[in-house]
Coordinates of N, CA and C in Angstrom, one line a residue:
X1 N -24.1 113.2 24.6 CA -24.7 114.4 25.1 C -24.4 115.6 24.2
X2 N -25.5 116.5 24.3 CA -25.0 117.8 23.8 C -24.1 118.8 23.8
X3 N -23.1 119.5 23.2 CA -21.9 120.0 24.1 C -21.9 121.4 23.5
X4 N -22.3 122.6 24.2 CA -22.5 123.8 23.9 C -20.8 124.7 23.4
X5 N -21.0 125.1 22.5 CA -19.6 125.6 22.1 C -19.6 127.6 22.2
X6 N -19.9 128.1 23.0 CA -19.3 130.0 22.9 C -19.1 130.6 22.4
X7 N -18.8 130.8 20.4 CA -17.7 131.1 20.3 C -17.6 132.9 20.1
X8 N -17.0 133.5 20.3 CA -16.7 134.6 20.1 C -16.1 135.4 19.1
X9 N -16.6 136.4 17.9 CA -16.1 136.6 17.3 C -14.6 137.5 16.9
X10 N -14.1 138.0 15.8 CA -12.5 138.5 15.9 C -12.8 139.7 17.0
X11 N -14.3 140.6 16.2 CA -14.6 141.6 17.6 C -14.2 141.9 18.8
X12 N -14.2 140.5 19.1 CA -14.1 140.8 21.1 C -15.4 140.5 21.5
X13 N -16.8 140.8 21.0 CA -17.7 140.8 21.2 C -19.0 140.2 21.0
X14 N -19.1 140.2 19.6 CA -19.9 139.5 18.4 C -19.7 137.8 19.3
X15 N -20.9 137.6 19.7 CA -20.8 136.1 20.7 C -22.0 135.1 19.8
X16 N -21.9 133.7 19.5 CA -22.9 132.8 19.4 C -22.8 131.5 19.5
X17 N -23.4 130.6 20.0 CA -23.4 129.5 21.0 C -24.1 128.2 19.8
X18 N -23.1 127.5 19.3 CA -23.6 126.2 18.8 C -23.8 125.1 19.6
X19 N -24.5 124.4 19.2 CA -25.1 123.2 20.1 C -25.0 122.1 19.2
X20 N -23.5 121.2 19.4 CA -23.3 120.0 18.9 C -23.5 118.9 19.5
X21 N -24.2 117.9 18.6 CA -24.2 116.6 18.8 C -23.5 115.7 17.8
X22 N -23.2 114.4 18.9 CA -22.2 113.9 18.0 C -22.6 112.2 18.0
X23 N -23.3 111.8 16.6 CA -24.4 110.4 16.4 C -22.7 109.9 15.8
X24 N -22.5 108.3 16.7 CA -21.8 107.6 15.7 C -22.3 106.6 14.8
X25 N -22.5 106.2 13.9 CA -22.9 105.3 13.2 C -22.9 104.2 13.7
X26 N -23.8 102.9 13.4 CA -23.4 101.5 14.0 C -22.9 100.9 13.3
X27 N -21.8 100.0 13.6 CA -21.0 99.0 12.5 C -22.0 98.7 11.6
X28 N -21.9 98.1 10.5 CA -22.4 97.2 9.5 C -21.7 95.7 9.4
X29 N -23.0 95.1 9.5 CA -21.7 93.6 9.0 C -20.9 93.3 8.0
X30 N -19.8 93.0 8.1 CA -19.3 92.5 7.2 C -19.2 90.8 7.3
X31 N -19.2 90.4 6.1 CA -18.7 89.1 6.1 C -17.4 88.4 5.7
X32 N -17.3 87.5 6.5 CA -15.9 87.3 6.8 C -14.5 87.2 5.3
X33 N -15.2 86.8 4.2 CA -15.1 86.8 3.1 C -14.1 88.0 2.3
X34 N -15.5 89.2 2.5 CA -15.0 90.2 2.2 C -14.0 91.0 3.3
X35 N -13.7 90.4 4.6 CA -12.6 90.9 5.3 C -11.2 90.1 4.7
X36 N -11.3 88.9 4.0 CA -10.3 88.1 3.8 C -9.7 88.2 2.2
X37 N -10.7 88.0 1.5 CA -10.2 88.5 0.3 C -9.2 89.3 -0.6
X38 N -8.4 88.8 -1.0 CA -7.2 90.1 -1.5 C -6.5 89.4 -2.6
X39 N -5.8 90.6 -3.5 CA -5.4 89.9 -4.6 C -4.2 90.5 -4.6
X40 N -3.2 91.2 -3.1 CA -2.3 91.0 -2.7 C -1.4 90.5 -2.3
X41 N 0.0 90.5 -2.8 CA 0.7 89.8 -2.8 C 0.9 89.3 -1.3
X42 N 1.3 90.2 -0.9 CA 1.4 90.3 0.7 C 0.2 89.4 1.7
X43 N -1.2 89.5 0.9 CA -2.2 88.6 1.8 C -2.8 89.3 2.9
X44 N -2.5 90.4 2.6 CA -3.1 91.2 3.9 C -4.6 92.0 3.1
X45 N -5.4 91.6 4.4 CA -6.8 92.3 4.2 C -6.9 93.7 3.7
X46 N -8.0 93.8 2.6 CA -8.0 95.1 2.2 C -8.8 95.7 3.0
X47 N -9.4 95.5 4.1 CA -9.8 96.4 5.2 C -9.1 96.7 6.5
X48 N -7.4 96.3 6.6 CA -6.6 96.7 7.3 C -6.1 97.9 8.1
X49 N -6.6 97.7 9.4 CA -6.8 98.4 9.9 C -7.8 99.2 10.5
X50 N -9.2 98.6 10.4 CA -10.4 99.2 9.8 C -11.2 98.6 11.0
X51 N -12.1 98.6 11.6 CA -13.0 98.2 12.7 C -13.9 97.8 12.3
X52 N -14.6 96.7 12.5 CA -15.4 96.2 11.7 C -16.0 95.1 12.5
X53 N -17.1 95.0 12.0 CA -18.6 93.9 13.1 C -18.7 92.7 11.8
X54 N -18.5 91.5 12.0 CA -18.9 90.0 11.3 C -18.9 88.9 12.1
X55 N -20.1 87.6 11.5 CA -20.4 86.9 12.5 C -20.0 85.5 11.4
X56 N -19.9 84.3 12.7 CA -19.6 83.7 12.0 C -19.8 82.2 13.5
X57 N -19.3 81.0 12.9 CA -19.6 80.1 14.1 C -18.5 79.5 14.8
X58 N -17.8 79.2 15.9 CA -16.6 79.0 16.4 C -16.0 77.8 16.0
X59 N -15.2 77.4 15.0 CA -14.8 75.9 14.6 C -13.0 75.6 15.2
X60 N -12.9 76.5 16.1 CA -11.4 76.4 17.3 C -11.4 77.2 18.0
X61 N -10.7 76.8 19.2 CA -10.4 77.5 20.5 C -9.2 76.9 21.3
X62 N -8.4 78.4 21.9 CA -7.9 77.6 22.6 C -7.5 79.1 23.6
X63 N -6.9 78.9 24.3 CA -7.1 79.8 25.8 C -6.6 81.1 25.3
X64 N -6.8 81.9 24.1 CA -6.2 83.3 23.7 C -7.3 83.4 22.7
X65 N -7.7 82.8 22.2 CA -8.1 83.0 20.8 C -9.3 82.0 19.6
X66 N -9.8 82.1 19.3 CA -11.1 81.4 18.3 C -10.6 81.7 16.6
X67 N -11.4 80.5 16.0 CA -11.3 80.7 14.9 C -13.0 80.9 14.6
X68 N -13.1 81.3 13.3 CA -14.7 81.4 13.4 C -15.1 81.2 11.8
X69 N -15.7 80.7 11.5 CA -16.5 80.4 10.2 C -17.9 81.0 9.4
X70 N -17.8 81.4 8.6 CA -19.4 81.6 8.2 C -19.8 81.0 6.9
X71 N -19.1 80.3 6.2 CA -19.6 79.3 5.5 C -18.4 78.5 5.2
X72 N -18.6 77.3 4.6 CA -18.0 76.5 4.0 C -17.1 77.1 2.7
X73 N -15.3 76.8 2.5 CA -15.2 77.2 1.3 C -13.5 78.1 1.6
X74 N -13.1 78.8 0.7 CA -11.9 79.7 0.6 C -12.4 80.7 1.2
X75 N -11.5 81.3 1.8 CA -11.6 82.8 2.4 C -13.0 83.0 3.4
X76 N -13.4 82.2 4.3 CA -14.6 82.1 4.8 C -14.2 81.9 6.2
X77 N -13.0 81.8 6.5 CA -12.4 81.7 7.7 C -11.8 83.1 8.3
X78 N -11.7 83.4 9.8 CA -10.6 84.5 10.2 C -10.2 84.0 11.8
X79 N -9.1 84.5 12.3 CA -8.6 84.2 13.6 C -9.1 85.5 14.6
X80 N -9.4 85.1 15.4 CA -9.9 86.3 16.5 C -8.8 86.0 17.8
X81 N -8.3 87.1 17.7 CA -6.9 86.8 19.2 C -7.4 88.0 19.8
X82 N -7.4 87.8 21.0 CA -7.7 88.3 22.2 C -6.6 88.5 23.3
X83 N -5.6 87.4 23.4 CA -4.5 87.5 24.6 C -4.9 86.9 26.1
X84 N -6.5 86.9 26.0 CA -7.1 86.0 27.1 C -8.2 85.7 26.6
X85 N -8.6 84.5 27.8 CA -9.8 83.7 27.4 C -10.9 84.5 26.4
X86 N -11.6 84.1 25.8 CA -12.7 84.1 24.9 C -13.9 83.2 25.8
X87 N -14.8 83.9 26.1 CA -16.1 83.1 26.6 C -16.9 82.6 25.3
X88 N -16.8 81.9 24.7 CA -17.5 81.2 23.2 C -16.9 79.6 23.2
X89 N -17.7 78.7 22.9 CA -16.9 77.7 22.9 C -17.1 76.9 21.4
X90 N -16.7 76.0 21.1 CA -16.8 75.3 19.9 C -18.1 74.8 19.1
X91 N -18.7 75.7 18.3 CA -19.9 75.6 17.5 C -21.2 76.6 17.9
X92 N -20.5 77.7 19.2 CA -21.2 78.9 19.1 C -21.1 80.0 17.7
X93 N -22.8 80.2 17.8 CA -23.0 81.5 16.8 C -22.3 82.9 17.4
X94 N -21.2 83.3 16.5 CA -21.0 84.9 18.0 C -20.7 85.4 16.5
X95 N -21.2 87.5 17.2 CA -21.1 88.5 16.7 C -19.5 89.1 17.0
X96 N -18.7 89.5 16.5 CA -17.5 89.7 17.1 C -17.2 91.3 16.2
X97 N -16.8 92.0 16.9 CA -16.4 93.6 16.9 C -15.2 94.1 17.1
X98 N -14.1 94.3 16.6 CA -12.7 94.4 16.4 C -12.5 94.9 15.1
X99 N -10.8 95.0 15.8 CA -10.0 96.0 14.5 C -9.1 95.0 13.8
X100 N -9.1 95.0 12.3 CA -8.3 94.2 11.4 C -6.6 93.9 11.8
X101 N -6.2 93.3 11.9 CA -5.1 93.3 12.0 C -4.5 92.0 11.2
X102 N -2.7 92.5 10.8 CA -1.9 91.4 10.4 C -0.9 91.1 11.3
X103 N -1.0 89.7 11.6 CA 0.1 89.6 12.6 C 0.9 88.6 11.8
X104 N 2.3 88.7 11.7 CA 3.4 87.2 10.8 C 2.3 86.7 9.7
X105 N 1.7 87.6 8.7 CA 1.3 87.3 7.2 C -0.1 86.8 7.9
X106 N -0.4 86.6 9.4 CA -2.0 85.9 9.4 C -2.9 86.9 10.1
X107 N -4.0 87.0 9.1 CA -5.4 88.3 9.1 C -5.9 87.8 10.2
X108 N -6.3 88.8 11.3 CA -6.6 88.7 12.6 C -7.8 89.7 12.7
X109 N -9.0 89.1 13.9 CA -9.3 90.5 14.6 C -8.8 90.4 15.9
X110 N -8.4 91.9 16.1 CA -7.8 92.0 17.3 C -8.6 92.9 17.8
X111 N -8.2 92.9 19.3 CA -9.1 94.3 20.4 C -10.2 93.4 20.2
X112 N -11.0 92.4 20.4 CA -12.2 91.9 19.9 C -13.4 92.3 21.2
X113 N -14.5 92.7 20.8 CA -15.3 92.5 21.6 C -16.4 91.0 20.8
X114 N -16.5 90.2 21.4 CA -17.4 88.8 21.3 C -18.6 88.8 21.7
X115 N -19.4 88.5 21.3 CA -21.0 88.5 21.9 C -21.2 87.2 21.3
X116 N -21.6 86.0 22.2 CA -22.5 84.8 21.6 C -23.9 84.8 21.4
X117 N -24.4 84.4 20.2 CA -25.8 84.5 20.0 C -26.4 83.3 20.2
X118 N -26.1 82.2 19.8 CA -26.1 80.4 20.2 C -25.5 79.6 20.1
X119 N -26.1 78.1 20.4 CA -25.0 77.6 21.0 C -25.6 76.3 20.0
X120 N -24.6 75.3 19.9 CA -24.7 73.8 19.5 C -24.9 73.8 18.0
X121 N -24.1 74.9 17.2 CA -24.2 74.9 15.6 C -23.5 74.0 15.0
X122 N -23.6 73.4 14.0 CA -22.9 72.9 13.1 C -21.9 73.2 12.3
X123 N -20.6 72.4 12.3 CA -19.4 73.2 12.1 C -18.7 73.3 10.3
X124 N -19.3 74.3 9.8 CA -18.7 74.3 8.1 C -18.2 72.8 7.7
X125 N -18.5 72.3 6.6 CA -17.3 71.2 6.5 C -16.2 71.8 5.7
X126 N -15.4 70.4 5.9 CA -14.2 71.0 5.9 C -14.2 70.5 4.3
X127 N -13.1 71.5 3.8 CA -12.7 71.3 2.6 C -11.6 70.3 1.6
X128 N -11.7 69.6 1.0 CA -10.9 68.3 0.7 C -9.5 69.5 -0.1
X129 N -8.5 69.3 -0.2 CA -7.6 69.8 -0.7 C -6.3 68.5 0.0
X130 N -5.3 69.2 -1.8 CA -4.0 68.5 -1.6 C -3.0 69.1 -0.8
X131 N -1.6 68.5 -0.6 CA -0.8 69.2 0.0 C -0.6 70.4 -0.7
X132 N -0.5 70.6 -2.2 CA -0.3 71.8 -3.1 C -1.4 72.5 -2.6
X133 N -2.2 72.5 -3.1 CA -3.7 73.6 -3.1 C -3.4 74.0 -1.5
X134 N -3.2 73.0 -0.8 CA -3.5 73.9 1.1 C -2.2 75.0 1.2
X135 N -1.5 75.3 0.6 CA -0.5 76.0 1.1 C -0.5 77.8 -0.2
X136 N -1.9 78.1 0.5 CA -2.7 79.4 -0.2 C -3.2 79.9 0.8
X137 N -2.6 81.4 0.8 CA -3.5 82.3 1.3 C -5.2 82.3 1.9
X138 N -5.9 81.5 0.9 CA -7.4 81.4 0.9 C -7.9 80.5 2.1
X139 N -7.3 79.9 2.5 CA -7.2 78.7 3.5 C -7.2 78.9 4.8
X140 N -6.6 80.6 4.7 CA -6.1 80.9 6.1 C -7.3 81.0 7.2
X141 N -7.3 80.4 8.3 CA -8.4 80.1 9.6 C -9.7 79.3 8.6
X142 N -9.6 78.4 7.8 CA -10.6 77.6 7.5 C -10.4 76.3 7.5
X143 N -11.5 75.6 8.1 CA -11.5 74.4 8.0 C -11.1 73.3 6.5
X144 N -10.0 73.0 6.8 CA -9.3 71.8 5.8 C -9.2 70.2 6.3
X145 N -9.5 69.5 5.0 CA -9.1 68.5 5.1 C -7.9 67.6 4.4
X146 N -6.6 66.9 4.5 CA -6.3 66.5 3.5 C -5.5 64.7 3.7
X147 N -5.5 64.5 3.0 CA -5.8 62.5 2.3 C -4.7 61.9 2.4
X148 N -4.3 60.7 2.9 CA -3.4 60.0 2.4 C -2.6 60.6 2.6
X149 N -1.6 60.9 3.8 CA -0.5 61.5 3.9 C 0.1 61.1 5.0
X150 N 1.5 61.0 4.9 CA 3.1 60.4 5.8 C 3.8 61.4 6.7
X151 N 4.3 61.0 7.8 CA 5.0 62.1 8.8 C 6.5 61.8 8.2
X152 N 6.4 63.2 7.8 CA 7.8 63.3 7.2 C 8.9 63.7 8.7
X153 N 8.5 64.4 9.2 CA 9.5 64.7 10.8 C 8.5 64.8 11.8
X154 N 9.4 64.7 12.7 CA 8.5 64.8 14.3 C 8.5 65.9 14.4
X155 N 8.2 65.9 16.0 CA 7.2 67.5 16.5 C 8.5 68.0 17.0
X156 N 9.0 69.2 16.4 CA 10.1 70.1 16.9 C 10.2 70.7 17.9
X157 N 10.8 71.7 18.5 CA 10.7 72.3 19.0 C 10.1 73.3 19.1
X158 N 9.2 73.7 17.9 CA 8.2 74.9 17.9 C 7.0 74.6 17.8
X159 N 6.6 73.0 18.3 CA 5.5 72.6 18.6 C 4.9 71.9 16.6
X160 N 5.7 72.0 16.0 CA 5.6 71.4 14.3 C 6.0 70.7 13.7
X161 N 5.3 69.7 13.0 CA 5.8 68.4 12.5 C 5.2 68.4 11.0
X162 N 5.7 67.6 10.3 CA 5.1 67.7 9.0 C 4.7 66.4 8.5
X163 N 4.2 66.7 7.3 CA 3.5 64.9 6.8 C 3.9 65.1 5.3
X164 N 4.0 64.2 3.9 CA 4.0 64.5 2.8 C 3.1 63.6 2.4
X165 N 2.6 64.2 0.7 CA 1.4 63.7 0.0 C 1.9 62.9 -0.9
X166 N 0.8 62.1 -1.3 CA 1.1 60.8 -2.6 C 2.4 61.5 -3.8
X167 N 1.8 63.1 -3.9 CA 2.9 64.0 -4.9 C 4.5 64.5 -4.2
X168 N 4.4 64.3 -3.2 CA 5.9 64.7 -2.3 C 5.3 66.2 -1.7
X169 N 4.4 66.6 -1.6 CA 4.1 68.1 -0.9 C 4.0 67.8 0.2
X170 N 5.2 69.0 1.1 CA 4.9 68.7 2.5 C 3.9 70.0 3.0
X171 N 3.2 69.6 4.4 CA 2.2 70.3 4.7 C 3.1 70.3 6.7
X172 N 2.9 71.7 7.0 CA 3.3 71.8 8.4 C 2.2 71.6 9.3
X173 N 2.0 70.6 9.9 CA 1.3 70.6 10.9 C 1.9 70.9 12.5
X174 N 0.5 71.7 12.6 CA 0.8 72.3 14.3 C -0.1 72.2 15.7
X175 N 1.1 71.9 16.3 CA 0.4 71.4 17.7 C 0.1 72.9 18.7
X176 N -1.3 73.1 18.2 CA -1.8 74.6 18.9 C -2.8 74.4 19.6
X177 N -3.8 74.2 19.0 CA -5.3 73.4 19.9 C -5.3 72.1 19.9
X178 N -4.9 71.2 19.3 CA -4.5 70.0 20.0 C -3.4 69.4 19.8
X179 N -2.6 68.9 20.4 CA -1.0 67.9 20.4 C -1.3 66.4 20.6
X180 N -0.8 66.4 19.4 CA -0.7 65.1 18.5 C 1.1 64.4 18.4
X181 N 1.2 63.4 19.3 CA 3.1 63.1 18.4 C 3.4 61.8 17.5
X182 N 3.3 62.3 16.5 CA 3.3 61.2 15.3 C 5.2 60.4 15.2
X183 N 4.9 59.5 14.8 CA 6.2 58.5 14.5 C 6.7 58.6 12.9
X184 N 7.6 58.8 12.9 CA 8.4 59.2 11.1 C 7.7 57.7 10.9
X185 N 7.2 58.1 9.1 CA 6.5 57.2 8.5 C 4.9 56.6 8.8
X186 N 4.5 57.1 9.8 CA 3.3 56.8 10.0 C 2.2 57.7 9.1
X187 N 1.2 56.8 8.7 CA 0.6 57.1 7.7 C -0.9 57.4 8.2
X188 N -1.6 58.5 7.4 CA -2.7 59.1 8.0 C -4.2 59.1 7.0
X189 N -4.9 58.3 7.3 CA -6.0 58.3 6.2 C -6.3 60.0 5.8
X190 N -6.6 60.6 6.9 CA -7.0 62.1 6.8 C -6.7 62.7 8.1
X191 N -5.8 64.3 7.8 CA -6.1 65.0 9.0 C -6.9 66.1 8.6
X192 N -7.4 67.1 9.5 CA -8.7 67.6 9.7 C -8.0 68.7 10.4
X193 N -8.3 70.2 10.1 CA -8.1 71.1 11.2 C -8.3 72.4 10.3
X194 N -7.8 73.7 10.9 CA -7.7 74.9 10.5 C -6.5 75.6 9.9
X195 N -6.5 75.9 9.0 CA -5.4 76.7 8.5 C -4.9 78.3 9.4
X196 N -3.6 78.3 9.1 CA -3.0 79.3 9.5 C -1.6 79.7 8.8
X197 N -1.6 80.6 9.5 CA 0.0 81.2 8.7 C 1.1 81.6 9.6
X198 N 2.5 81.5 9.6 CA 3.4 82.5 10.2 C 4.4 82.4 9.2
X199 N 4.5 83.6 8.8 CA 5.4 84.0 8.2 C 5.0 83.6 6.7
X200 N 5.9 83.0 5.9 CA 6.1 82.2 5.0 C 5.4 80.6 4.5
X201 N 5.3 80.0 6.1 CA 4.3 79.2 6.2 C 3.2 78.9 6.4
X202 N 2.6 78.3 5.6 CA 1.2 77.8 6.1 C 1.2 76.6 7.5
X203 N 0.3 76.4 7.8 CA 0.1 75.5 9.0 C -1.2 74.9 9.1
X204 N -1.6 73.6 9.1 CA -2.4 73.2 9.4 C -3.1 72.8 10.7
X205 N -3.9 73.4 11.5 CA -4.0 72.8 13.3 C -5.1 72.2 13.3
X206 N -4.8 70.6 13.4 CA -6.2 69.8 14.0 C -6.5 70.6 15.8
X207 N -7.4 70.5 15.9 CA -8.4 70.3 16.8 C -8.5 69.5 18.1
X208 N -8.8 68.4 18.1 CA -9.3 67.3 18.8 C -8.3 65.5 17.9
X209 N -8.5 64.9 18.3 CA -8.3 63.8 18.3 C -8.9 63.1 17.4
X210 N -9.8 63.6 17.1 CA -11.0 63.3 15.7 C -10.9 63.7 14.5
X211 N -9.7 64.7 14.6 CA -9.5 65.5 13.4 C -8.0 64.4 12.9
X212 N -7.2 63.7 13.3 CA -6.5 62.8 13.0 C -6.7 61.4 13.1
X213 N -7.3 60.6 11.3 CA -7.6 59.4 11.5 C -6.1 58.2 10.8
X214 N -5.5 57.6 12.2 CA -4.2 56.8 11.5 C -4.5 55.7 10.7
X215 N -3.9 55.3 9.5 CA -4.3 54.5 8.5 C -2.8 53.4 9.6
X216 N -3.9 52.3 10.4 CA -3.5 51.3 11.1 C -3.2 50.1 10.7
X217 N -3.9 49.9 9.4 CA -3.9 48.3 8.7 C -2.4 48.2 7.8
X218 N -1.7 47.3 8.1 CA -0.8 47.0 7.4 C -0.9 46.0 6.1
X219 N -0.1 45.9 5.3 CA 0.3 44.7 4.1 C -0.3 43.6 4.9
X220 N 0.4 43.1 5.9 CA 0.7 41.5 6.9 C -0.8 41.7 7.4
X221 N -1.6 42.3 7.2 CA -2.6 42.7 7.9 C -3.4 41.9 6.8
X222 N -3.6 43.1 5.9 CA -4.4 42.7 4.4 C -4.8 40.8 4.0
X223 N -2.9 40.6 4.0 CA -2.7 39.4 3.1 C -3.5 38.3 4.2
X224 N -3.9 38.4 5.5 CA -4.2 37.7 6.3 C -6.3 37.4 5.6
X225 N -6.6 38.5 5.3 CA -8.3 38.5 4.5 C -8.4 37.6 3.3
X226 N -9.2 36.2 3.4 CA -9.8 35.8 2.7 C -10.9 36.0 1.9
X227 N -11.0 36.1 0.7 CA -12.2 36.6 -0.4 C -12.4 35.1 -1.1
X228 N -13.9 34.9 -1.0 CA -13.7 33.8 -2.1 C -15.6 33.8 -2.2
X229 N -16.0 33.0 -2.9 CA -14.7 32.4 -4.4 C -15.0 33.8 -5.5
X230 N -13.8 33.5 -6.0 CA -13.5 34.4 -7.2 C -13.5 33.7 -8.7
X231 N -14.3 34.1 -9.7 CA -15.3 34.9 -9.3 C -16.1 34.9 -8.5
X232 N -17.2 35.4 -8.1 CA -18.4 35.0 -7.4 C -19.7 35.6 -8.1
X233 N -21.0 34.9 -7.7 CA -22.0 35.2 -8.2 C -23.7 35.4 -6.9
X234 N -23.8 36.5 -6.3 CA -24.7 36.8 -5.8 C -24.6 37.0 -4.5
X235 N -23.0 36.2 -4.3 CA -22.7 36.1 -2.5 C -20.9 36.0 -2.3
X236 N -20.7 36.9 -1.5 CA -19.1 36.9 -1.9 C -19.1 37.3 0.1
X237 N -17.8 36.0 -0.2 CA -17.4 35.8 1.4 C -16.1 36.1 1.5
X238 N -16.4 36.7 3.0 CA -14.6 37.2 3.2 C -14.3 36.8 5.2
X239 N -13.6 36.5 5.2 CA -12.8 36.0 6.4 C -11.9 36.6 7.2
X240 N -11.7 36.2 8.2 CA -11.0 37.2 9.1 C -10.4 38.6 8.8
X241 N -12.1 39.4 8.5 CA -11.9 41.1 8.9 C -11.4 41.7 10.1
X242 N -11.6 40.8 11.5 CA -11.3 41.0 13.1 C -9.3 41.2 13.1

């Protein structure tokens, strides 16, 4: 609305009446990219602090908070925490409106207002990386994958357990949107989830159940399969696969 201002001059007398209006601009999108990006040390967004509208598609949830995507890759991830539910569910398109924040080293939007645009999207793939390469800034709330990896401890008390790689890199995995309790030495073709951070560490949080596939076949397993004959020529038979 228009808000009429009086003002009166040093005179006492001398009177004239402005008539202000006050247009706020509307967000611009940003993308998620350019809110995550930084070639500080620290890892905190160079729009910190800053209020800001980007969309992107829901690839986690859990009763406080969403992760959201807008393409496949580094820095294409961010965490939206809210403190209560989020109406969006896993593979909604949503517009989200919030202020940048750092919470324990991980880039957040906070204060969020959410708007979903659709529903039943397809979720980024995820990115193949080692235990080295996943424990980078760039990772943080994006979908990762990584290979061939061992539970080095069980699930502590802060809900975290870890795994190590063919190179000895350990990776923390966290039981936040889904709880998983792995057995020391159990070996994992691939797990699958979202990056995060607190503090010092990175974190990796599968998802669902689907996001951890256990490598089940043993040695005693193997030596039990028949191949023959060797060599072979145009037809090669193998035996008790069951």
């Amino acid at each position: 609305n228009t808000v009429a201002y009086n003002v009166t001059a040093e005179d006492g007398s001398t009177q004239k009446t402005w008539n202000v209006t006050l247009t706020v601009k509307a967000l611009e999108m940003t993308s998620i990219y350019d809110i995550q990006y930084t070639t500080e040390a620290t890892g905190a967004s160079p729009l910190l602090g800053k209020t800001i509208k980007t969309k992107g598609v829901v690839t986690g949830k859990d009763r406080k908070s969403i992760s959201i995507q807008d393409w496949a890759g580094a820095w294409n991830g961010i965490y939206v925490y809210k403190g209560s539910e989020i109406s969006a569910l896993v593979g909604d398109s949503v517009i989200v409106e919030g202020v940048i924040t750092e919470y324990k080293n991980l880039t957040e939007i906070g204060s969020p207002v959410v708007t979903v645009i659709n529903s039943g999207n397809a979720i980024p793939d995820a990115v193949v990386v080692t235990g080295a390469e996943f424990n980078q800034e760039k990772y943080e709330s994006v979908v990762v994958e990584i290979n061939n990896v061992t539970c080095a401890t069980e699930v502590g008390a802060n809900g975290n357990w870890t795994v190590v790689d063919a190179s000895s890199n350990t990776v923390i995995i966290r039981n936040q949107f889904y709880t998983f309790n792995p057995t020391l030495g159990q070996n994992f073709i691939t797990i699958t989830g979202i990056g995060t951070q607190f503090n010092a560490d990175f974190q990796l949080q599968p998802r669902n159940e689907a996001d951890i596939i256990i490598n089940s076949v043993t040695d005693e397993i193997f030596s039990r399969i028949e191949v023959s004959p060797n060599p072979f020529n145009n037809e090669l038979k193998v035996n008790n696969l069951d």
